[in-house]
Short mmCIF file of C-alpha atoms in Angstrom, two decimals:
data_model
loop_
_atom_site.label_atom_id
_atom_site.label_comp_id
_atom_site.label_asym_id
_atom_site.label_seq_id
_atom_site.Cartn_x
_atom_site.Cartn_y
_atom_site.Cartn_z
CA MET Q 23 68.66 81.94 43.73
CA GLU Q 24 68.05 82.81 47.39
CA ASP Q 25 64.28 82.87 46.92
CA ILE Q 26 64.40 79.54 45.06
CA ASP Q 27 66.35 77.96 47.92
CA ALA Q 28 63.90 79.36 50.46
CA ILE Q 29 60.83 78.03 48.66
CA ALA Q 30 62.56 74.69 48.05
CA ALA Q 31 62.76 74.31 51.82
CA LEU Q 32 59.00 73.69 51.80
CA GLN Q 33 59.36 70.56 49.68
CA ASP Q 34 59.65 68.41 52.80
CA PRO Q 35 56.04 67.53 53.81
CA VAL Q 36 56.66 67.86 57.57
CA ARG Q 37 58.39 71.19 57.11
CA ARG Q 38 55.53 72.44 54.97
CA ARG Q 39 52.91 71.39 57.54
CA LEU Q 40 54.81 73.22 60.25
CA TYR Q 41 55.15 76.34 58.12
CA GLU Q 42 51.48 76.37 57.16
CA TYR Q 43 50.44 75.94 60.79
CA VAL Q 44 52.62 78.80 62.05
CA VAL Q 45 51.40 81.09 59.26
CA ALA Q 46 47.75 80.26 59.92
CA GLN Q 47 47.94 81.26 63.60
CA GLY Q 48 48.88 84.90 63.04
CA ARG Q 49 50.86 84.91 66.31
CA GLU Q 50 53.94 83.43 67.91
CA VAL Q 51 53.94 79.63 68.04
CA GLY Q 52 56.06 77.48 70.35
CA ARG Q 53 57.78 74.23 69.43
CA ASN Q 54 55.46 72.01 71.46
CA GLU Q 55 52.35 73.50 69.91
CA ALA Q 56 53.75 73.24 66.38
CA ALA Q 57 54.89 69.65 66.92
CA GLU Q 58 51.45 68.60 68.18
CA ALA Q 59 49.71 70.31 65.26
CA ALA Q 60 51.98 68.62 62.70
CA GLY Q 61 51.80 65.24 64.41
CA VAL Q 62 55.56 64.90 64.94
CA GLY Q 63 57.93 64.83 67.89
CA ARG Q 64 59.21 68.03 69.46
CA THR Q 65 62.83 67.38 68.47
CA LEU Q 66 61.92 66.85 64.81
CA ALA Q 67 59.66 69.90 64.84
CA ALA Q 68 62.44 72.04 66.34
CA HIS Q 69 64.83 70.89 63.62
CA HIS Q 70 62.45 71.81 60.80
CA LEU Q 71 61.36 75.09 62.40
CA ASP Q 72 64.98 76.15 62.69
CA LYS Q 73 65.59 75.17 59.05
CA LEU Q 74 62.63 77.34 58.03
CA THR Q 75 64.13 80.18 60.03
CA GLU Q 76 67.53 79.71 58.35
CA ALA Q 77 65.76 79.82 54.96
CA GLY Q 78 64.17 83.16 55.89
CA LEU Q 79 60.60 81.84 55.85
CA LEU Q 80 60.08 82.14 59.59
CA GLU Q 81 61.41 84.47 62.27
CA SER Q 82 62.25 83.21 65.74
CA GLY Q 83 62.43 84.74 69.18
CA SER Q 84 61.96 83.69 72.77
CA ARG Q 85 59.44 84.40 75.50
CA ARG Q 86 57.88 82.73 78.52
CA LEU Q 87 54.81 80.90 77.28
CA THR Q 88 53.36 80.79 80.81
CA GLY Q 89 52.80 84.54 80.77
CA ARG Q 90 54.48 84.84 84.16
CA SER Q 91 57.74 86.58 85.03
CA GLY Q 92 60.22 86.46 87.87
CA PRO Q 93 61.45 83.47 89.89
CA GLY Q 94 59.62 80.25 89.11
CA ALA Q 95 58.26 81.50 85.77
CA GLY Q 96 60.40 79.04 83.84
CA ARG Q 97 62.89 79.53 81.06
CA PRO Q 98 61.91 81.46 77.91
CA ALA Q 99 60.82 79.17 75.09
CA LYS Q 100 61.68 79.56 71.43
CA VAL Q 101 58.76 80.84 69.35
CA TYR Q 102 58.21 81.33 65.63
CA THR Q 103 56.22 83.65 63.38
CA ARG Q 104 56.06 84.15 59.63
CA ALA Q 105 58.93 86.22 58.25
CA ARG Q 106 58.03 89.70 57.03
CA ALA Q 107 60.15 89.35 53.89
CA GLU Q 108 58.32 88.50 50.67
CA ARG Q 109 59.50 85.57 48.53
CA ALA Q 110 58.77 85.15 44.84
CA VAL Q 111 60.22 83.07 42.02
CA SER Q 112 59.91 83.77 38.31
CA LEU Q 113 61.77 81.83 35.65
CA PRO Q 114 62.90 83.54 33.52
CA ALA Q 115 63.24 86.68 35.64
CA ARG Q 116 60.30 89.09 35.52
CA ASP Q 117 59.76 92.39 37.36
CA TYR Q 118 56.01 92.91 37.61
CA ARG Q 119 56.38 94.75 40.91
CA THR Q 120 58.22 97.66 39.30
CA ALA Q 121 55.60 97.83 36.55
CA ALA Q 122 52.81 97.83 39.14
CA GLU Q 123 54.49 100.59 41.15
CA LEU Q 124 55.02 102.74 38.05
CA LEU Q 125 51.40 102.31 36.99
CA ALA Q 126 50.20 103.10 40.51
CA GLU Q 127 52.39 106.22 40.64
CA ALA Q 128 51.04 107.42 37.29
CA ALA Q 129 47.44 106.70 38.30
CA GLU Q 130 47.86 108.55 41.59
CA GLN Q 131 49.45 111.59 39.98
CA ALA Q 132 46.76 111.71 37.30
CA GLY Q 133 43.94 111.39 39.84
CA LEU Q 134 42.64 108.16 38.32
CA ASP Q 135 41.43 106.66 41.60
CA ALA Q 136 37.78 106.48 40.52
CA GLY Q 137 38.63 104.89 37.18
CA LEU Q 138 40.87 102.32 38.84
CA CYS Q 139 38.20 101.41 41.37
CA ALA Q 140 35.60 101.03 38.62
CA ALA Q 141 37.94 98.71 36.71
CA ALA Q 142 38.67 96.72 39.89
CA ARG Q 143 34.96 96.32 40.63
CA ARG Q 144 34.36 95.05 37.08
CA ARG Q 145 37.21 92.60 37.47
CA GLY Q 146 35.73 91.31 40.73
CA GLU Q 147 32.35 90.84 39.05
CA ALA Q 148 34.04 89.00 36.18
CA LEU Q 149 35.79 86.69 38.64
CA ARG Q 150 32.43 85.95 40.31
CA GLY Q 151 30.89 85.27 36.91
CA SER Q 152 27.20 84.37 36.84
CA ALA Q 153 27.14 83.34 40.51
CA ALA Q 154 24.86 85.20 42.93
CA PRO Q 155 26.39 87.58 45.48
CA CYS Q 156 28.21 85.85 48.30
CA GLY Q 157 25.61 84.32 50.61
CA SER Q 158 27.42 83.96 53.94
CA LEU Q 159 30.61 84.67 55.82
CA GLU Q 160 31.56 81.00 55.44
CA GLU Q 161 31.24 81.33 51.66
CA ALA Q 162 33.28 84.54 51.80
CA LEU Q 163 36.01 82.69 53.72
CA ALA Q 164 36.33 80.12 50.93
CA MET Q 165 36.38 82.75 48.17
CA LEU Q 166 38.98 84.88 49.93
CA ALA Q 167 41.17 81.91 50.82
CA ALA Q 168 41.22 80.88 47.16
CA ARG Q 169 42.62 84.30 46.30
CA GLY Q 170 45.37 84.23 48.94
CA TYR Q 171 43.91 86.65 51.51
CA GLU Q 172 44.30 84.16 54.41
CA PRO Q 173 40.92 85.02 55.97
CA HIS Q 174 39.82 84.15 59.49
CA LEU Q 175 36.73 84.76 61.58
CA GLU Q 176 36.92 87.20 64.45
CA SER Q 177 34.37 88.39 66.97
CA ALA Q 178 33.67 92.09 67.38
CA ALA Q 179 31.71 94.01 70.00
CA GLY Q 180 29.71 95.82 67.35
CA ILE Q 181 29.38 96.67 63.70
CA GLN Q 182 30.62 99.97 62.33
CA ASP Q 183 28.55 101.31 59.48
CA ALA Q 184 29.78 103.37 56.54
CA GLU Q 185 29.29 106.63 58.46
CA GLY Q 186 31.43 105.39 61.34
CA ALA Q 187 28.60 104.82 63.82
CA LYS Q 188 28.68 101.66 65.88
CA GLU Q 189 25.64 99.44 65.92
CA THR Q 190 25.85 96.97 68.76
CA THR Q 191 24.11 93.63 68.57
CA GLY Q 192 22.74 91.27 71.16
CA GLU Q 193 25.73 89.00 70.61
CA ALA Q 194 29.27 89.76 69.57
CA ALA Q 195 29.25 90.15 65.81
CA THR Q 196 31.49 87.98 63.66
CA VAL Q 197 33.58 89.45 60.87
CA VAL Q 198 36.12 88.12 58.41
CA ARG Q 199 39.57 89.65 58.66
CA MET Q 200 42.49 88.84 56.37
CA ARG Q 201 46.05 88.27 57.47
CA ASN Q 202 47.48 88.76 53.98
CA CYS Q 203 47.15 91.51 51.38
CA PRO Q 204 47.99 90.14 47.92
CA PHE Q 205 48.95 93.69 46.89
CA HIS Q 206 51.07 94.41 49.98
CA ALA Q 207 54.26 95.60 48.24
CA VAL Q 208 52.43 98.22 46.14
CA ALA Q 209 49.94 99.08 48.88
CA GLU Q 210 52.81 100.08 51.17
CA ARG Q 211 53.87 102.79 48.71
CA PHE Q 212 50.42 103.91 47.53
CA PRO Q 213 47.98 102.98 50.33
CA PRO Q 214 44.92 105.12 49.44
CA LEU Q 215 45.05 104.14 45.78
CA VAL Q 216 45.71 100.43 46.20
CA CYS Q 217 43.51 99.90 49.25
CA GLY Q 218 40.64 101.58 47.43
CA MET Q 219 41.28 99.31 44.44
CA ASN Q 220 41.32 96.28 46.74
CA LEU Q 221 38.01 97.24 48.33
CA ALA Q 222 36.38 97.73 44.93
CA LEU Q 223 37.73 94.37 43.73
CA LEU Q 224 36.23 92.59 46.73
CA GLU Q 225 32.94 94.46 46.34
CA GLY Q 226 32.73 93.08 42.82
CA LEU Q 227 33.80 89.61 43.88
CA LEU Q 228 31.44 89.31 46.86
CA GLY Q 229 28.63 91.52 45.57
CA THR Q 230 27.17 94.66 47.13
CA ASP Q 231 23.50 93.67 47.33
CA GLY Q 232 23.79 90.35 49.16
CA PRO Q 233 23.91 89.34 52.82
CA VAL Q 234 27.61 90.23 53.25
CA ARG Q 235 29.60 93.35 52.46
CA ALA Q 236 33.23 94.47 52.33
CA ARG Q 237 34.36 97.71 53.95
CA MET Q 238 37.56 99.48 54.96
CA ASP Q 239 38.88 98.78 58.44
CA ALA Q 240 42.66 99.01 58.32
CA ARG Q 241 44.67 97.30 61.03
CA PRO Q 242 48.48 97.00 61.19
CA GLY Q 243 49.85 93.82 59.64
CA GLU Q 244 46.59 92.81 57.94
CA CYS Q 245 44.57 93.53 54.81
CA CYS Q 246 42.83 96.91 54.93
CA VAL Q 247 39.41 95.39 54.15
CA VAL Q 248 37.06 93.51 56.46
CA VAL Q 249 34.01 91.48 55.42
CA GLU Q 250 30.89 91.40 57.57
CA ARG Q 251 27.20 90.70 57.44
CA SER Q 252 25.29 93.48 55.72
CA LYS Q 253 23.48 95.92 58.00
CA ASN Q 254 20.08 94.57 56.94
CA ASN Q 255 21.16 91.03 57.83
CA LEU Q 256 22.29 91.63 61.41
CA HIS Q 257 20.38 89.74 64.06
#
């Protein structure tokens, strides 16, 4: 019932807007910023942000938003980030996570990585259907958002190819990173297996012979895959 109560807290439209804004930033958000983004007063925003924290959907802390310290730096402000705990509701109760972990354990012990990746790539291709390979990073953003990856554009000083070499460009390259891994719970226990599966799935979904490509580039707190312009499409 705890998860149901937590998710029910998002029924209020203002509370949901505040939650979605905080989640989308991928960093700590202060009350003033959240209030302005949601179009409500600071007092109302503070009330709803604290309710989201009580429900376990957000975590709160305090820091000086000015970036200064010492006398005259001002009082620490309350800030919010998405809670690390995962919430899910299934009625009647189901336990797909345990099944996924058991299947992943069996696949890992049997050395079925290649077979799993092949199946994942086929599934990605099936999800793409008859559509051509993804044509741009903007199109990739939409496809990934629809599947819950929470993608965002980020600049990079250069592009790292499959062999690990860096190819710098005249301008900072733009890549798509993802704040959420839909397979996070299982990936934590079986990272090589599940991250490889995830990469293969996205290769099938986005295509491997178009202007964008997916590759591994693990970073703490984010999906292990990054999407970038293909090497032959860098300018």
